[in-house]
Coordinates of C-alpha atoms in Angstrom, one line a residue:
M1 CA 22.9 -132.6 62.9
I2 CA 23.2 -130.3 65.8
Q3 CA 20.2 -131.3 67.3
R4 CA 20.6 -134.4 67.0
L5 CA 24.0 -134.4 68.9
Q6 CA 22.2 -132.0 71.7
G7 CA 20.0 -135.0 72.0
L8 CA 22.6 -137.3 72.8
F9 CA 24.1 -135.1 74.9
Q10 CA 21.3 -134.5 77.0
A11 CA 20.6 -138.6 77.2
V12 CA 24.1 -138.6 78.5
F13 CA 24.5 -136.1 80.9
N14 CA 20.6 -136.7 82.5
A15 CA 21.9 -140.3 83.7
D16 CA 22.9 -141.3 86.8
N17 CA 26.4 -139.7 88.2
W18 CA 27.1 -142.9 90.5
V19 CA 26.9 -146.8 89.4
S20 CA 27.4 -149.6 90.9
P21 CA 30.0 -152.2 90.1
K22 CA 27.2 -154.5 88.7
T23 CA 26.2 -151.8 86.2
V24 CA 29.7 -151.4 85.4
F25 CA 30.4 -154.8 84.4
S26 CA 27.2 -155.2 83.0
I27 CA 26.8 -155.3 79.2
D28 CA 23.4 -153.9 77.3
L29 CA 21.7 -156.6 75.3
R30 CA 21.9 -154.8 72.1
S31 CA 25.5 -154.2 72.6
L32 CA 25.9 -157.7 72.8
A33 CA 23.8 -158.4 69.8
L34 CA 25.9 -156.2 67.9
M35 CA 28.9 -157.8 68.8
R36 CA 27.3 -160.8 67.5
I37 CA 26.6 -159.3 64.1
M38 CA 30.2 -158.1 63.8
L39 CA 31.6 -161.4 65.1
A40 CA 29.8 -163.5 62.3
L41 CA 30.4 -160.8 59.8
L42 CA 34.1 -160.8 60.5
I43 CA 34.1 -164.6 60.3
L44 CA 32.7 -164.6 57.1
V45 CA 34.9 -162.2 56.0
D46 CA 38.2 -163.6 56.6
L47 CA 37.3 -167.0 55.7
V48 CA 36.5 -165.3 52.1
L49 CA 40.3 -163.8 52.4
R50 CA 41.9 -166.7 53.2
S51 CA 40.0 -169.1 50.8
R52 CA 42.2 -167.3 48.0
F53 CA 45.1 -169.0 49.8
M54 CA 43.2 -172.3 50.9
T55 CA 45.7 -174.7 49.2
L56 CA 48.9 -172.6 50.2
F57 CA 48.2 -172.7 53.9
Y58 CA 46.0 -175.2 54.9
T59 CA 46.8 -178.5 52.8
D60 CA 49.8 -181.2 52.3
A61 CA 50.4 -179.3 49.1
G62 CA 51.3 -176.1 50.6
I63 CA 53.7 -174.7 52.5
L64 CA 53.1 -176.5 55.7
P65 CA 51.9 -180.0 55.4
R66 CA 51.3 -182.1 58.2
A67 CA 54.3 -183.9 58.3
K68 CA 56.0 -180.4 59.1
W69 CA 53.0 -179.1 60.7
V70 CA 53.3 -182.0 63.8
V71 CA 56.5 -181.0 64.3
V72 CA 56.3 -177.2 65.1
N73 CA 52.7 -177.3 66.3
N74 CA 52.1 -176.9 70.1
K75 CA 50.3 -180.7 71.1
W76 CA 47.3 -178.5 72.7
Y77 CA 46.3 -177.3 69.6
L78 CA 43.9 -179.2 68.4
S79 CA 43.0 -178.7 64.6
L80 CA 40.2 -180.8 62.6
H81 CA 41.9 -179.1 59.4
A82 CA 44.5 -181.2 59.9
A83 CA 42.4 -184.4 59.7
S84 CA 43.3 -184.6 56.1
G85 CA 45.9 -182.9 53.9
D86 CA 43.5 -182.8 51.1
L87 CA 41.9 -179.8 49.4
W88 CA 38.3 -180.9 49.6
W89 CA 38.5 -181.6 53.3
Q90 CA 39.6 -177.7 53.5
I91 CA 36.3 -176.4 51.4
V92 CA 34.1 -178.8 53.6
L93 CA 35.1 -176.8 56.7
F94 CA 35.4 -173.3 55.4
I95 CA 31.7 -174.0 53.8
A96 CA 30.6 -175.5 57.3
A97 CA 32.4 -172.5 58.9
G98 CA 30.8 -170.2 56.9
V99 CA 27.1 -171.6 57.4
F100 CA 27.5 -171.3 61.3
A101 CA 28.5 -168.1 60.4
L102 CA 25.5 -167.2 58.9
G103 CA 23.1 -168.9 61.4
L104 CA 25.3 -166.4 63.8
L105 CA 24.7 -163.5 62.0
I106 CA 20.9 -163.7 62.3
G107 CA 21.0 -165.3 65.6
Y108 CA 19.3 -168.5 64.5
R109 CA 20.0 -171.1 67.6
T110 CA 22.7 -168.7 68.4
K111 CA 24.6 -170.5 71.4
L112 CA 25.1 -173.6 69.0
M113 CA 26.2 -171.6 66.3
S114 CA 28.4 -169.6 68.6
I115 CA 30.1 -172.8 70.0
L116 CA 30.7 -174.2 66.4
S117 CA 32.1 -171.3 64.9
W118 CA 34.6 -170.7 67.7
V119 CA 35.5 -174.8 67.2
L120 CA 35.9 -174.2 63.7
L121 CA 37.5 -170.6 64.1
A122 CA 40.2 -172.4 66.5
S123 CA 40.8 -175.2 64.4
L124 CA 41.6 -173.0 61.4
L125 CA 43.8 -170.6 63.3
N126 CA 45.7 -174.3 64.8
R127 CA 46.2 -175.6 61.4
N128 CA 48.7 -172.7 60.0
E129 CA 50.3 -171.0 63.3
M130 CA 53.1 -168.9 60.5
V131 CA 50.1 -166.7 59.2
L132 CA 48.8 -165.7 62.0
Q133 CA 48.4 -162.2 63.7
G134 CA 47.1 -160.5 66.5
G135 CA 43.7 -159.9 65.2
D136 CA 43.4 -163.9 64.6
I137 CA 44.0 -164.3 68.1
L138 CA 41.7 -161.6 69.5
L139 CA 38.8 -163.0 67.2
V140 CA 39.1 -166.4 68.5
V141 CA 39.4 -165.3 71.9
M142 CA 36.0 -163.2 71.7
S143 CA 34.4 -166.0 69.8
F144 CA 35.5 -167.9 72.8
W145 CA 33.8 -165.4 75.6
A146 CA 30.9 -165.3 72.8
V147 CA 29.7 -169.0 73.9
F148 CA 29.2 -167.9 77.5
L149 CA 26.6 -164.9 76.4
P150 CA 23.1 -164.3 75.4
L151 CA 24.1 -162.9 72.1
G152 CA 20.9 -163.9 70.6
A153 CA 18.5 -161.9 73.3
K154 CA 18.1 -159.2 70.8
W155 CA 17.7 -158.5 67.2
S156 CA 17.6 -162.4 66.1
V157 CA 15.5 -165.1 65.2
D158 CA 15.5 -166.9 68.4
A159 CA 14.5 -163.4 70.0
A160 CA 11.8 -163.0 67.4
L161 CA 10.1 -166.6 68.3
Q162 CA 9.3 -166.3 71.9
P163 CA 6.7 -168.5 72.8
E164 CA 4.7 -165.5 74.2
Y165 CA 4.4 -164.2 70.7
K166 CA 2.9 -166.9 69.6
R167 CA -0.4 -165.8 71.6
N168 CA 0.4 -162.0 71.2
P169 CA 3.0 -160.7 68.7
N170 CA 2.9 -157.3 70.2
Q171 CA 3.8 -158.2 73.9
L172 CA 6.9 -155.8 74.4
R173 CA 9.7 -158.1 76.3
Y174 CA 11.8 -155.0 76.8
Q175 CA 11.2 -151.1 76.8
P176 CA 13.0 -149.5 74.1
D177 CA 13.7 -146.7 76.3
S178 CA 15.2 -148.5 78.9
A179 CA 18.4 -150.2 80.2
Q180 CA 18.6 -153.7 79.0
L181 CA 21.4 -154.8 81.2
Y182 CA 22.8 -158.4 81.4
F183 CA 25.3 -159.7 84.3
S184 CA 27.0 -162.7 85.1
V185 CA 30.7 -163.7 85.2
A186 CA 30.9 -163.9 81.7
T187 CA 30.4 -160.0 81.3
V188 CA 32.7 -159.4 83.9
A189 CA 35.3 -161.8 82.2
V190 CA 34.6 -160.3 78.7
I191 CA 35.2 -156.5 80.0
I192 CA 38.5 -157.2 81.8
Q193 CA 39.5 -159.6 78.5
V194 CA 38.8 -156.8 76.5
L195 CA 40.8 -154.1 78.4
C196 CA 43.4 -156.7 79.1
L197 CA 44.5 -155.7 75.4
Y198 CA 45.3 -152.3 76.0
V199 CA 46.5 -152.6 79.4
F200 CA 49.0 -155.1 78.9
T201 CA 50.4 -153.8 75.2
A202 CA 50.6 -150.7 77.2
I203 CA 52.5 -152.2 80.2
L204 CA 54.9 -154.0 77.3
K205 CA 55.9 -150.9 75.7
T206 CA 59.2 -150.8 77.5
G207 CA 61.4 -149.8 74.7
A208 CA 63.0 -146.0 75.0
P209 CA 60.6 -144.9 71.5
W210 CA 57.7 -145.0 73.9
R211 CA 59.5 -142.5 76.2
F212 CA 60.0 -138.9 75.5
P213 CA 60.7 -137.8 72.8
F214 CA 58.0 -140.2 71.9
E215 CA 59.6 -141.7 68.5
A216 CA 57.6 -144.8 68.6
A217 CA 55.4 -143.4 65.7
Q218 CA 58.4 -142.2 63.6
Y219 CA 59.6 -145.5 63.6
T220 CA 56.4 -147.4 63.1
L221 CA 56.0 -145.5 59.8
E222 CA 59.3 -146.2 58.9
I223 CA 58.5 -149.7 58.3
Q224 CA 57.9 -149.7 54.6
H225 CA 56.0 -152.7 54.3
F226 CA 53.6 -151.8 57.1
A227 CA 52.7 -148.4 56.3
T228 CA 50.2 -147.3 53.7
P229 CA 50.3 -144.6 51.3
I230 CA 48.3 -142.3 54.1
G231 CA 50.8 -143.4 56.7
N232 CA 53.5 -142.8 53.9
W233 CA 52.3 -139.2 53.5
F234 CA 51.7 -138.6 57.5
K235 CA 55.1 -139.3 58.3
Q236 CA 56.1 -136.2 56.6
L237 CA 54.1 -134.2 59.5
T238 CA 57.4 -134.8 62.0
P239 CA 56.4 -132.3 64.7
L240 CA 52.9 -134.1 65.0
L241 CA 54.5 -137.5 65.2
P242 CA 55.6 -137.3 69.0
F243 CA 51.8 -136.4 69.9
G244 CA 50.7 -139.4 68.2
A245 CA 53.0 -141.8 70.1
A246 CA 52.1 -139.8 73.4
F247 CA 48.5 -140.5 72.7
V248 CA 48.6 -144.2 72.2
I249 CA 50.4 -145.0 75.3
I250 CA 48.2 -142.3 77.4
T251 CA 45.5 -143.7 75.8
E252 CA 46.3 -147.5 76.4
F253 CA 46.5 -146.8 80.1
I254 CA 44.1 -144.4 80.6
G255 CA 41.0 -145.6 78.3
P256 CA 40.7 -148.6 80.6
V257 CA 40.7 -146.8 83.8
L258 CA 37.7 -144.1 82.6
V259 CA 35.9 -147.2 81.2
L260 CA 35.6 -148.5 84.6
L261 CA 35.0 -145.9 86.7
P262 CA 31.7 -145.7 88.5
F263 CA 31.0 -142.1 88.8
K264 CA 30.3 -139.4 86.2
W265 CA 28.3 -142.6 84.4
P266 CA 28.1 -143.1 81.7
V267 CA 30.1 -140.0 80.5
T268 CA 33.6 -141.5 81.5
R269 CA 32.6 -144.8 79.7
I270 CA 31.8 -143.2 76.6
I271 CA 34.7 -140.8 77.0
G272 CA 37.1 -144.0 77.6
L273 CA 35.5 -146.3 74.7
L274 CA 35.8 -143.0 72.4
M275 CA 39.8 -143.1 73.4
L276 CA 40.0 -146.5 72.3
A277 CA 38.4 -146.5 69.1
S278 CA 40.4 -143.6 68.0
L279 CA 43.7 -145.7 68.2
H280 CA 42.2 -148.3 65.5
V281 CA 40.9 -145.5 63.0
A282 CA 44.4 -144.4 63.3
F283 CA 46.1 -148.0 62.7
L284 CA 43.4 -148.8 60.2
L285 CA 44.6 -145.7 58.3
L286 CA 48.2 -145.7 58.9
I287 CA 49.2 -149.3 58.8
H288 CA 48.5 -152.6 56.8
I289 CA 47.5 -154.8 59.8
G290 CA 44.8 -156.6 57.9
L291 CA 41.1 -157.1 59.9
F292 CA 42.9 -156.3 63.4
P293 CA 41.2 -152.7 63.8
I294 CA 38.1 -153.6 62.7
I295 CA 37.9 -156.9 64.8
D296 CA 39.0 -154.4 67.9
F297 CA 36.0 -152.1 66.9
M298 CA 34.0 -155.3 67.3
S299 CA 35.4 -156.0 70.6
L300 CA 34.7 -152.7 71.9
T301 CA 30.9 -153.1 71.1
V302 CA 30.6 -154.8 74.6
L303 CA 31.5 -151.6 76.4
I304 CA 28.5 -149.2 74.3
P305 CA 26.6 -148.1 77.6
S306 CA 22.6 -148.2 77.6
A307 CA 22.2 -144.6 77.6
I308 CA 23.8 -144.8 73.6
W309 CA 21.0 -147.4 72.5
I310 CA 18.3 -145.6 74.9
Y311 CA 18.8 -142.3 72.7
L312 CA 18.9 -144.2 69.4
A313 CA 15.6 -145.8 70.5
N314 CA 13.7 -142.6 70.9
R315 CA 15.0 -141.4 67.8
R316 CA 13.6 -144.3 65.9
Q317 CA 10.4 -144.5 68.0
K318 CA 9.6 -140.9 66.2
S319 CA 10.7 -142.5 62.9
K320 CA 8.2 -143.3 59.9
A321 CA 9.0 -147.2 60.5
S322 CA 7.6 -146.8 64.0
S323 CA 4.2 -146.7 62.4
I324 CA 4.2 -149.7 60.0
V325 CA 1.8 -152.5 60.5
M326 CA 2.0 -156.0 59.4
Y327 CA -0.7 -157.8 58.4
Y328 CA -0.6 -161.6 58.3
D329 CA -3.3 -164.4 57.6
E330 CA -4.1 -165.9 61.2
D331 CA -4.6 -169.3 59.5
C332 CA -0.6 -168.9 58.9
G333 CA 1.8 -170.1 61.2
F334 CA 4.5 -169.7 59.0
C335 CA 3.3 -166.2 58.0
L336 CA 3.0 -165.0 61.4
K337 CA 6.6 -166.3 62.3
M338 CA 8.0 -164.4 59.3
C339 CA 6.4 -161.2 60.4
L340 CA 8.1 -161.2 64.1
I341 CA 11.5 -162.3 62.2
L342 CA 11.3 -159.6 59.7
R343 CA 10.4 -157.2 62.9
E344 CA 12.8 -158.4 64.9
L345 CA 15.8 -157.6 62.4
L346 CA 14.5 -155.0 60.2
L347 CA 12.1 -152.9 62.6
P348 CA 11.3 -151.0 65.5
D349 CA 9.8 -153.1 68.6
T350 CA 6.7 -151.5 68.8
V351 CA 5.5 -152.2 65.4
K352 CA 2.2 -153.9 65.4
I353 CA 1.5 -157.4 63.7
L354 CA -2.2 -158.0 63.1
R355 CA -4.4 -160.3 62.2
A356 CA -5.7 -159.3 58.4
Q357 CA -9.2 -161.4 59.4
N358 CA -10.0 -158.3 62.2
Y359 CA -9.8 -155.6 59.2
N360 CA -12.1 -155.6 56.3
D361 CA -10.3 -153.9 54.1
I362 CA -7.1 -155.4 54.6
Y363 CA -8.3 -159.1 54.5
A364 CA -10.3 -158.2 50.9
I365 CA -6.7 -157.1 49.5
M366 CA -5.0 -160.4 51.4
E367 CA -7.5 -162.4 50.3
R368 CA -7.6 -160.6 45.9
E369 CA -3.6 -160.7 45.9
N370 CA -3.1 -163.8 47.7
S371 CA -0.3 -161.7 49.8
W372 CA 0.5 -160.6 53.4
V373 CA -0.2 -156.5 53.4
I374 CA 2.1 -154.3 55.2
S375 CA 1.0 -150.6 55.9
D376 CA 3.3 -147.7 56.4
G377 CA 1.4 -145.7 58.8
A378 CA 0.4 -143.0 56.4
G379 CA -2.4 -145.1 54.3
K380 CA 0.0 -146.7 51.4
T381 CA 0.0 -150.4 51.2
Y382 CA 2.5 -153.3 50.0
I383 CA 2.1 -156.6 49.2
H384 CA 4.1 -159.4 47.5
W385 CA 7.9 -158.7 47.1
S386 CA 7.5 -154.7 47.1
A387 CA 6.2 -155.5 50.9
M388 CA 9.4 -157.0 51.3
A389 CA 11.8 -154.3 49.5
F390 CA 10.0 -151.6 51.6
L391 CA 10.8 -153.3 55.0
F392 CA 14.6 -153.8 53.9
T393 CA 14.6 -150.0 53.0
Q394 CA 13.5 -149.3 56.7
S395 CA 16.5 -150.6 58.4
W396 CA 19.4 -148.2 58.4
L397 CA 22.1 -150.6 57.8
L398 CA 20.3 -152.9 55.3
K399 CA 18.9 -149.9 53.5
P400 CA 21.0 -150.5 50.5
I401 CA 19.8 -154.1 50.1
G402 CA 16.1 -152.6 50.1
W403 CA 17.1 -150.0 47.2
L404 CA 18.5 -153.5 45.0
M405 CA 15.3 -155.3 45.7
K406 CA 13.4 -152.9 44.0
F407 CA 15.3 -153.0 41.0
P408 CA 13.1 -155.0 38.0
P409 CA 15.4 -158.0 37.7
F410 CA 15.4 -158.7 41.3
M411 CA 11.2 -157.9 41.7
W412 CA 11.0 -160.2 39.2
V413 CA 12.6 -162.8 40.6
G414 CA 11.3 -162.2 43.9
N415 CA 7.8 -162.0 43.0
R416 CA 8.0 -165.5 41.6
I417 CA 9.7 -166.9 44.6
Y418 CA 7.1 -164.7 46.6
H419 CA 4.0 -166.4 44.8
W420 CA 5.8 -169.9 45.1
V421 CA 5.9 -169.3 48.7
A422 CA 2.4 -168.5 49.2
N423 CA 1.1 -171.2 46.6
N424 CA 3.0 -173.8 49.2
R425 CA 2.4 -172.2 52.9
G426 CA 1.1 -175.0 54.1
T427 CA 4.8 -177.3 53.2
M428 CA 6.3 -173.8 54.6
G429 CA 4.5 -174.4 57.7
N430 CA 5.6 -177.9 58.0
I431 CA 9.3 -176.8 57.4
T432 CA 9.2 -174.4 60.0
A433 CA 7.4 -176.0 62.9
S434 CA 10.3 -177.9 63.3
A435 CA 13.2 -175.9 61.6
L436 CA 11.8 -172.6 63.3
P437 CA 10.0 -173.7 66.6
Y438 CA 8.9 -171.2 69.4
R439 CA 11.5 -171.5 72.1
S440 CA 11.9 -169.5 74.9
L441 CA 15.5 -167.6 75.7
K442 CA 17.4 -168.8 78.5
L443 CA 18.6 -165.3 79.8
K444 CA 19.8 -166.7 83.5
P445 CA 23.2 -168.1 83.7
T446 CA 23.8 -171.6 84.9
L447 CA 26.0 -172.4 87.6
V448 CA 28.3 -174.6 85.4
G449 CA 28.5 -172.0 82.6
Q450 CA 29.5 -169.2 85.6
L451 CA 32.0 -171.6 86.9
I452 CA 33.9 -172.3 83.6
A453 CA 33.9 -168.6 82.8
G454 CA 35.1 -168.1 86.1
Y455 CA 38.0 -170.3 85.7
F456 CA 38.9 -169.0 82.2
L457 CA 39.4 -165.4 83.6
V458 CA 41.7 -166.7 85.7
V459 CA 43.4 -168.3 83.4
V460 CA 43.6 -165.0 81.4
L461 CA 44.5 -162.9 83.6
I462 CA 47.4 -165.2 84.9
F463 CA 48.4 -165.9 81.3
N464 CA 48.9 -162.5 80.1
V465 CA 50.6 -160.9 83.6
S466 CA 52.9 -164.2 82.6
T467 CA 53.7 -162.5 79.5
L468 CA 55.4 -159.4 81.3
P469 CA 59.0 -159.5 82.0
G470 CA 60.1 -162.1 84.7
M471 CA 57.0 -163.2 85.1
K472 CA 56.5 -166.5 83.4
K473 CA 57.0 -168.7 86.4
I474 CA 53.8 -167.8 87.6
R475 CA 52.4 -169.6 84.3
H476 CA 51.7 -172.8 85.9
N477 CA 51.1 -175.7 83.4
I478 CA 47.6 -176.4 84.1
I479 CA 47.0 -172.7 83.2
D480 CA 49.2 -172.8 80.0
Y481 CA 47.2 -176.3 78.6
S482 CA 43.8 -175.1 79.8
A483 CA 44.6 -171.7 77.7
R484 CA 46.0 -173.4 74.7
L485 CA 43.5 -176.1 74.5
V486 CA 40.6 -173.4 74.1
R487 CA 42.8 -171.0 72.4
I488 CA 42.7 -168.3 74.3
D489 CA 46.5 -168.0 75.2
Q490 CA 47.5 -164.5 74.0
K491 CA 50.6 -161.8 74.6
W492 CA 49.6 -158.4 73.5
S493 CA 52.8 -157.2 72.6
M494 CA 51.8 -154.7 69.3
F495 CA 55.0 -152.3 68.7
A496 CA 56.2 -153.4 71.9
P497 CA 58.6 -153.4 73.5
K498 CA 59.7 -151.3 70.6
P499 CA 58.4 -150.9 67.0
L500 CA 60.5 -152.5 64.3
T501 CA 63.3 -150.9 63.3
L502 CA 63.8 -152.3 59.9
S503 CA 61.7 -152.6 56.7
M504 CA 62.2 -156.1 55.1
Y505 CA 61.4 -157.8 51.7
P506 CA 62.5 -161.6 50.5
Q507 CA 64.4 -162.5 47.5
I508 CA 63.8 -166.2 46.0
H509 CA 66.5 -167.2 43.6
G510 CA 66.1 -170.8 41.6
T511 CA 69.0 -172.6 39.5
L512 CA 67.7 -174.9 37.1
R513 CA 69.5 -178.2 36.0
N514 CA 70.9 -176.7 32.8
G515 CA 72.5 -173.4 34.9
E516 CA 70.0 -171.2 33.8
S517 CA 69.2 -168.8 37.2
V518 CA 65.2 -167.9 37.7
N519 CA 63.6 -165.9 39.9
L520 CA 61.1 -167.6 42.0
Y521 CA 59.2 -164.6 43.6
K522 CA 58.3 -162.3 41.2
L523 CA 57.0 -159.7 43.2
T524 CA 60.5 -158.8 43.7
G525 CA 63.4 -159.0 41.7
D526 CA 66.2 -161.7 42.8
D527 CA 69.4 -159.6 41.7
P528 CA 71.3 -158.7 44.7
D529 CA 71.3 -155.3 43.6
W530 CA 67.3 -154.7 43.0
V531 CA 66.0 -151.6 44.6
A532 CA 63.0 -152.0 46.3
P533 CA 60.2 -149.3 46.3
D534 CA 59.7 -147.0 49.2
Y535 CA 56.4 -148.2 49.2
M536 CA 56.4 -152.1 49.9
Y537 CA 53.6 -153.6 50.9
P538 CA 52.6 -154.4 47.5
L539 CA 55.8 -156.6 47.3
Y540 CA 53.9 -159.2 49.2
D541 CA 50.3 -160.9 48.1
N542 CA 48.6 -160.0 51.8
Y543 CA 48.9 -159.2 55.1
R544 CA 49.4 -162.7 55.8
T545 CA 52.0 -163.8 53.4
R546 CA 53.7 -160.9 54.9
K547 CA 53.5 -162.3 58.0
Y548 CA 54.2 -165.8 57.0
F549 CA 57.7 -164.3 55.3
D550 CA 58.0 -162.4 58.7
R551 CA 58.0 -165.7 60.7
L552 CA 59.6 -167.8 58.1
R553 CA 62.8 -165.7 59.0
A554 CA 62.5 -165.3 62.3
Y555 CA 61.2 -169.2 63.3
K556 CA 63.7 -171.4 65.2
N557 CA 62.8 -174.6 63.7
N558 CA 63.9 -175.2 60.4
A559 CA 61.3 -177.4 59.4
V560 CA 59.2 -174.6 58.2
R561 CA 61.8 -173.6 55.9
S562 CA 62.1 -177.2 54.7
A563 CA 58.8 -177.4 54.1
F564 CA 58.8 -173.9 52.2
G565 CA 61.9 -175.2 50.1
H566 CA 60.0 -178.5 48.9
Y567 CA 56.8 -176.3 48.3
Q568 CA 58.9 -174.0 46.2
C569 CA 60.3 -177.5 44.1
K570 CA 57.2 -179.2 44.0
T571 CA 55.5 -175.9 42.4
W572 CA 57.9 -175.5 39.6
N573 CA 58.8 -179.0 38.6
S574 CA 55.2 -180.0 38.8
K575 CA 54.8 -177.6 35.5
V576 CA 58.0 -179.0 33.4
T577 CA 58.3 -181.7 31.5
D578 CA 62.1 -181.2 30.2
R579 CA 64.4 -182.4 32.6
S580 CA 67.1 -179.7 32.0
Q581 CA 64.4 -177.5 33.2
Q582 CA 63.7 -178.8 36.6
L583 CA 64.4 -176.5 39.5
G584 CA 67.8 -177.8 41.3
I585 CA 68.5 -175.4 44.0
L586 CA 66.8 -172.2 45.4
T587 CA 68.0 -169.4 48.0
L588 CA 65.6 -167.6 50.2
H589 CA 67.2 -163.9 51.2
Y590 CA 65.9 -161.5 53.4
V591 CA 66.7 -157.5 52.2
T592 CA 66.6 -155.4 55.3
L593 CA 66.8 -151.2 55.7
D594 CA 67.9 -150.4 58.9
T595 CA 65.5 -147.3 59.9
N596 CA 66.9 -144.0 61.2
L597 CA 65.5 -140.8 62.0
E598 CA 68.2 -138.5 60.9
N599 CA 66.8 -138.8 57.2
K600 CA 70.1 -140.4 56.6
P601 CA 70.1 -143.2 53.8
K602 CA 69.0 -146.5 55.2
V603 CA 71.5 -149.3 56.0
R604 CA 70.8 -152.5 53.1
K605 CA 71.7 -155.8 54.3
R606 CA 71.1 -158.7 52.3
K607 CA 71.2 -162.1 54.3
L608 CA 71.0 -165.7 53.2
A609 CA 67.7 -167.7 55.1
W610 CA 67.8 -170.7 53.7
K611 CA 69.2 -172.9 50.6
H612 CA 67.5 -176.1 49.5
W613 CA 68.4 -178.9 47.3
C614 CA 65.2 -180.0 45.3
Y615 CA 67.1 -183.6 44.3
P616 CA 70.2 -185.3 46.6
E617 CA 72.3 -185.0 43.4
F618 CA 72.8 -181.1 44.0
K619 CA 73.5 -181.4 48.1
P620 CA 77.2 -180.3 48.4
K621 CA 79.3 -183.2 49.2

């Protein structure tokens, strides 16, 4: 471990001390590839998490039917998900978004997949703004900028199927131990976009808790429906909390500066990057904010300098994986494509792909076993499915999948699949000829793409400045409409101007036709004197329902509360057959506990937020 760290330090400190602004705003192709992989995985995870509440959040049977959505939705927030209020339509769009995200993950027709993923993600967010948080906005914003970047230039199907590889599969397009920088207006835009999050949230933190004696961390961890169990424990370390708050505000100001400094490169970039990343490690451990910290990690990947990738590439070239040789049947075009794709996704770029016919001993194995052949460079060969499992174990990230592939049940199934493919190579060749053609990657940015990216960079900067106190007037309607149309409107006001100074939970009480009282929200009691536990996050199904109830309390338009009441009435009454058991009236109360830092009992308040009549006869005359 010590030797590895020494090697990393040497790689970093031997780099240039001064670089041009172009280098500062360039992004290594490997950083873009990592961003693509993380972006796709996050979209997939987000879809899975949302799918549990598909009916509740996105259909006419849920808490925001389209009749109410039209009332509260901004006219520039377009949504395919609102084209139908039926569940089947949402299922179709969720599946389509998942397919596009999978295509983006492996880098298949990357540009098209990134466009489609962005469109469907923006559409999904626009369908129900009540359940959104800052992480959702950052995810769709990064999806938008991904459209302008060559995310498929490395570690992708697109990168594997370059025309020159058909003639010479061992031709290196890039030297692994060199910088692989890409520069365009879009790289400038996405780097500035990432840093805007930190700069503007720091500027917006104008509240007293963010100034000496730095009480913001104490207030944050006292929010009982936010703090994690670790956060609940950590808030006992009172002497450390002011340092934590000071570190947050200092890092949000200083981190972006260090990232952009052109001297002592890339040391300053790495220090700034680590400072920013450390914030999200703390957020992930201490407060419940869903995927937000991981989305932040994804956005920071564009800041990883080439020196890190060069160091990792040099280490990989010294590993056993670099000595692997892949042998294929020269009469099988499909076989060559599979070798190219697997090398691009799993192995070092320098791994050789050779024609088996040129090596008598290897060709004899291929003919006898009707299989490709993989050599580990130490004399051991692998065939059939075991060769595939071996290759997966050579990837640090996918090694666990490789281990699973070796288990007897998976090996049995895998070998059956492999034999079918081997016996139908002609058919597979015809399929891949159209589905996986050799296509050149175009890295040079187009003039139109540059102009569009430049325009939206201006839009982002003006929109962010307009979120500052007293600056809203500088946002012209054209800027506002442009940002909302492509869904890059943003305000980075996390815990700004100050952290929330109360904890909160809902109580929903119902009265049936026969006068019986019922609790409509089983996670809390509906008795006015019911006492919640100190750890309140379990009082919500997940962070989206928590966000929903928070917005439901504060939303200015009563349409959302009316929709909520109608949903509760419909849900209860659709399950009862006895008229006397029908729900007639419901009330929504919020209980708040005001935060204090003197260890005094928290002041408890209970306030009526909405009263709903399920039938006209219950409405007061």
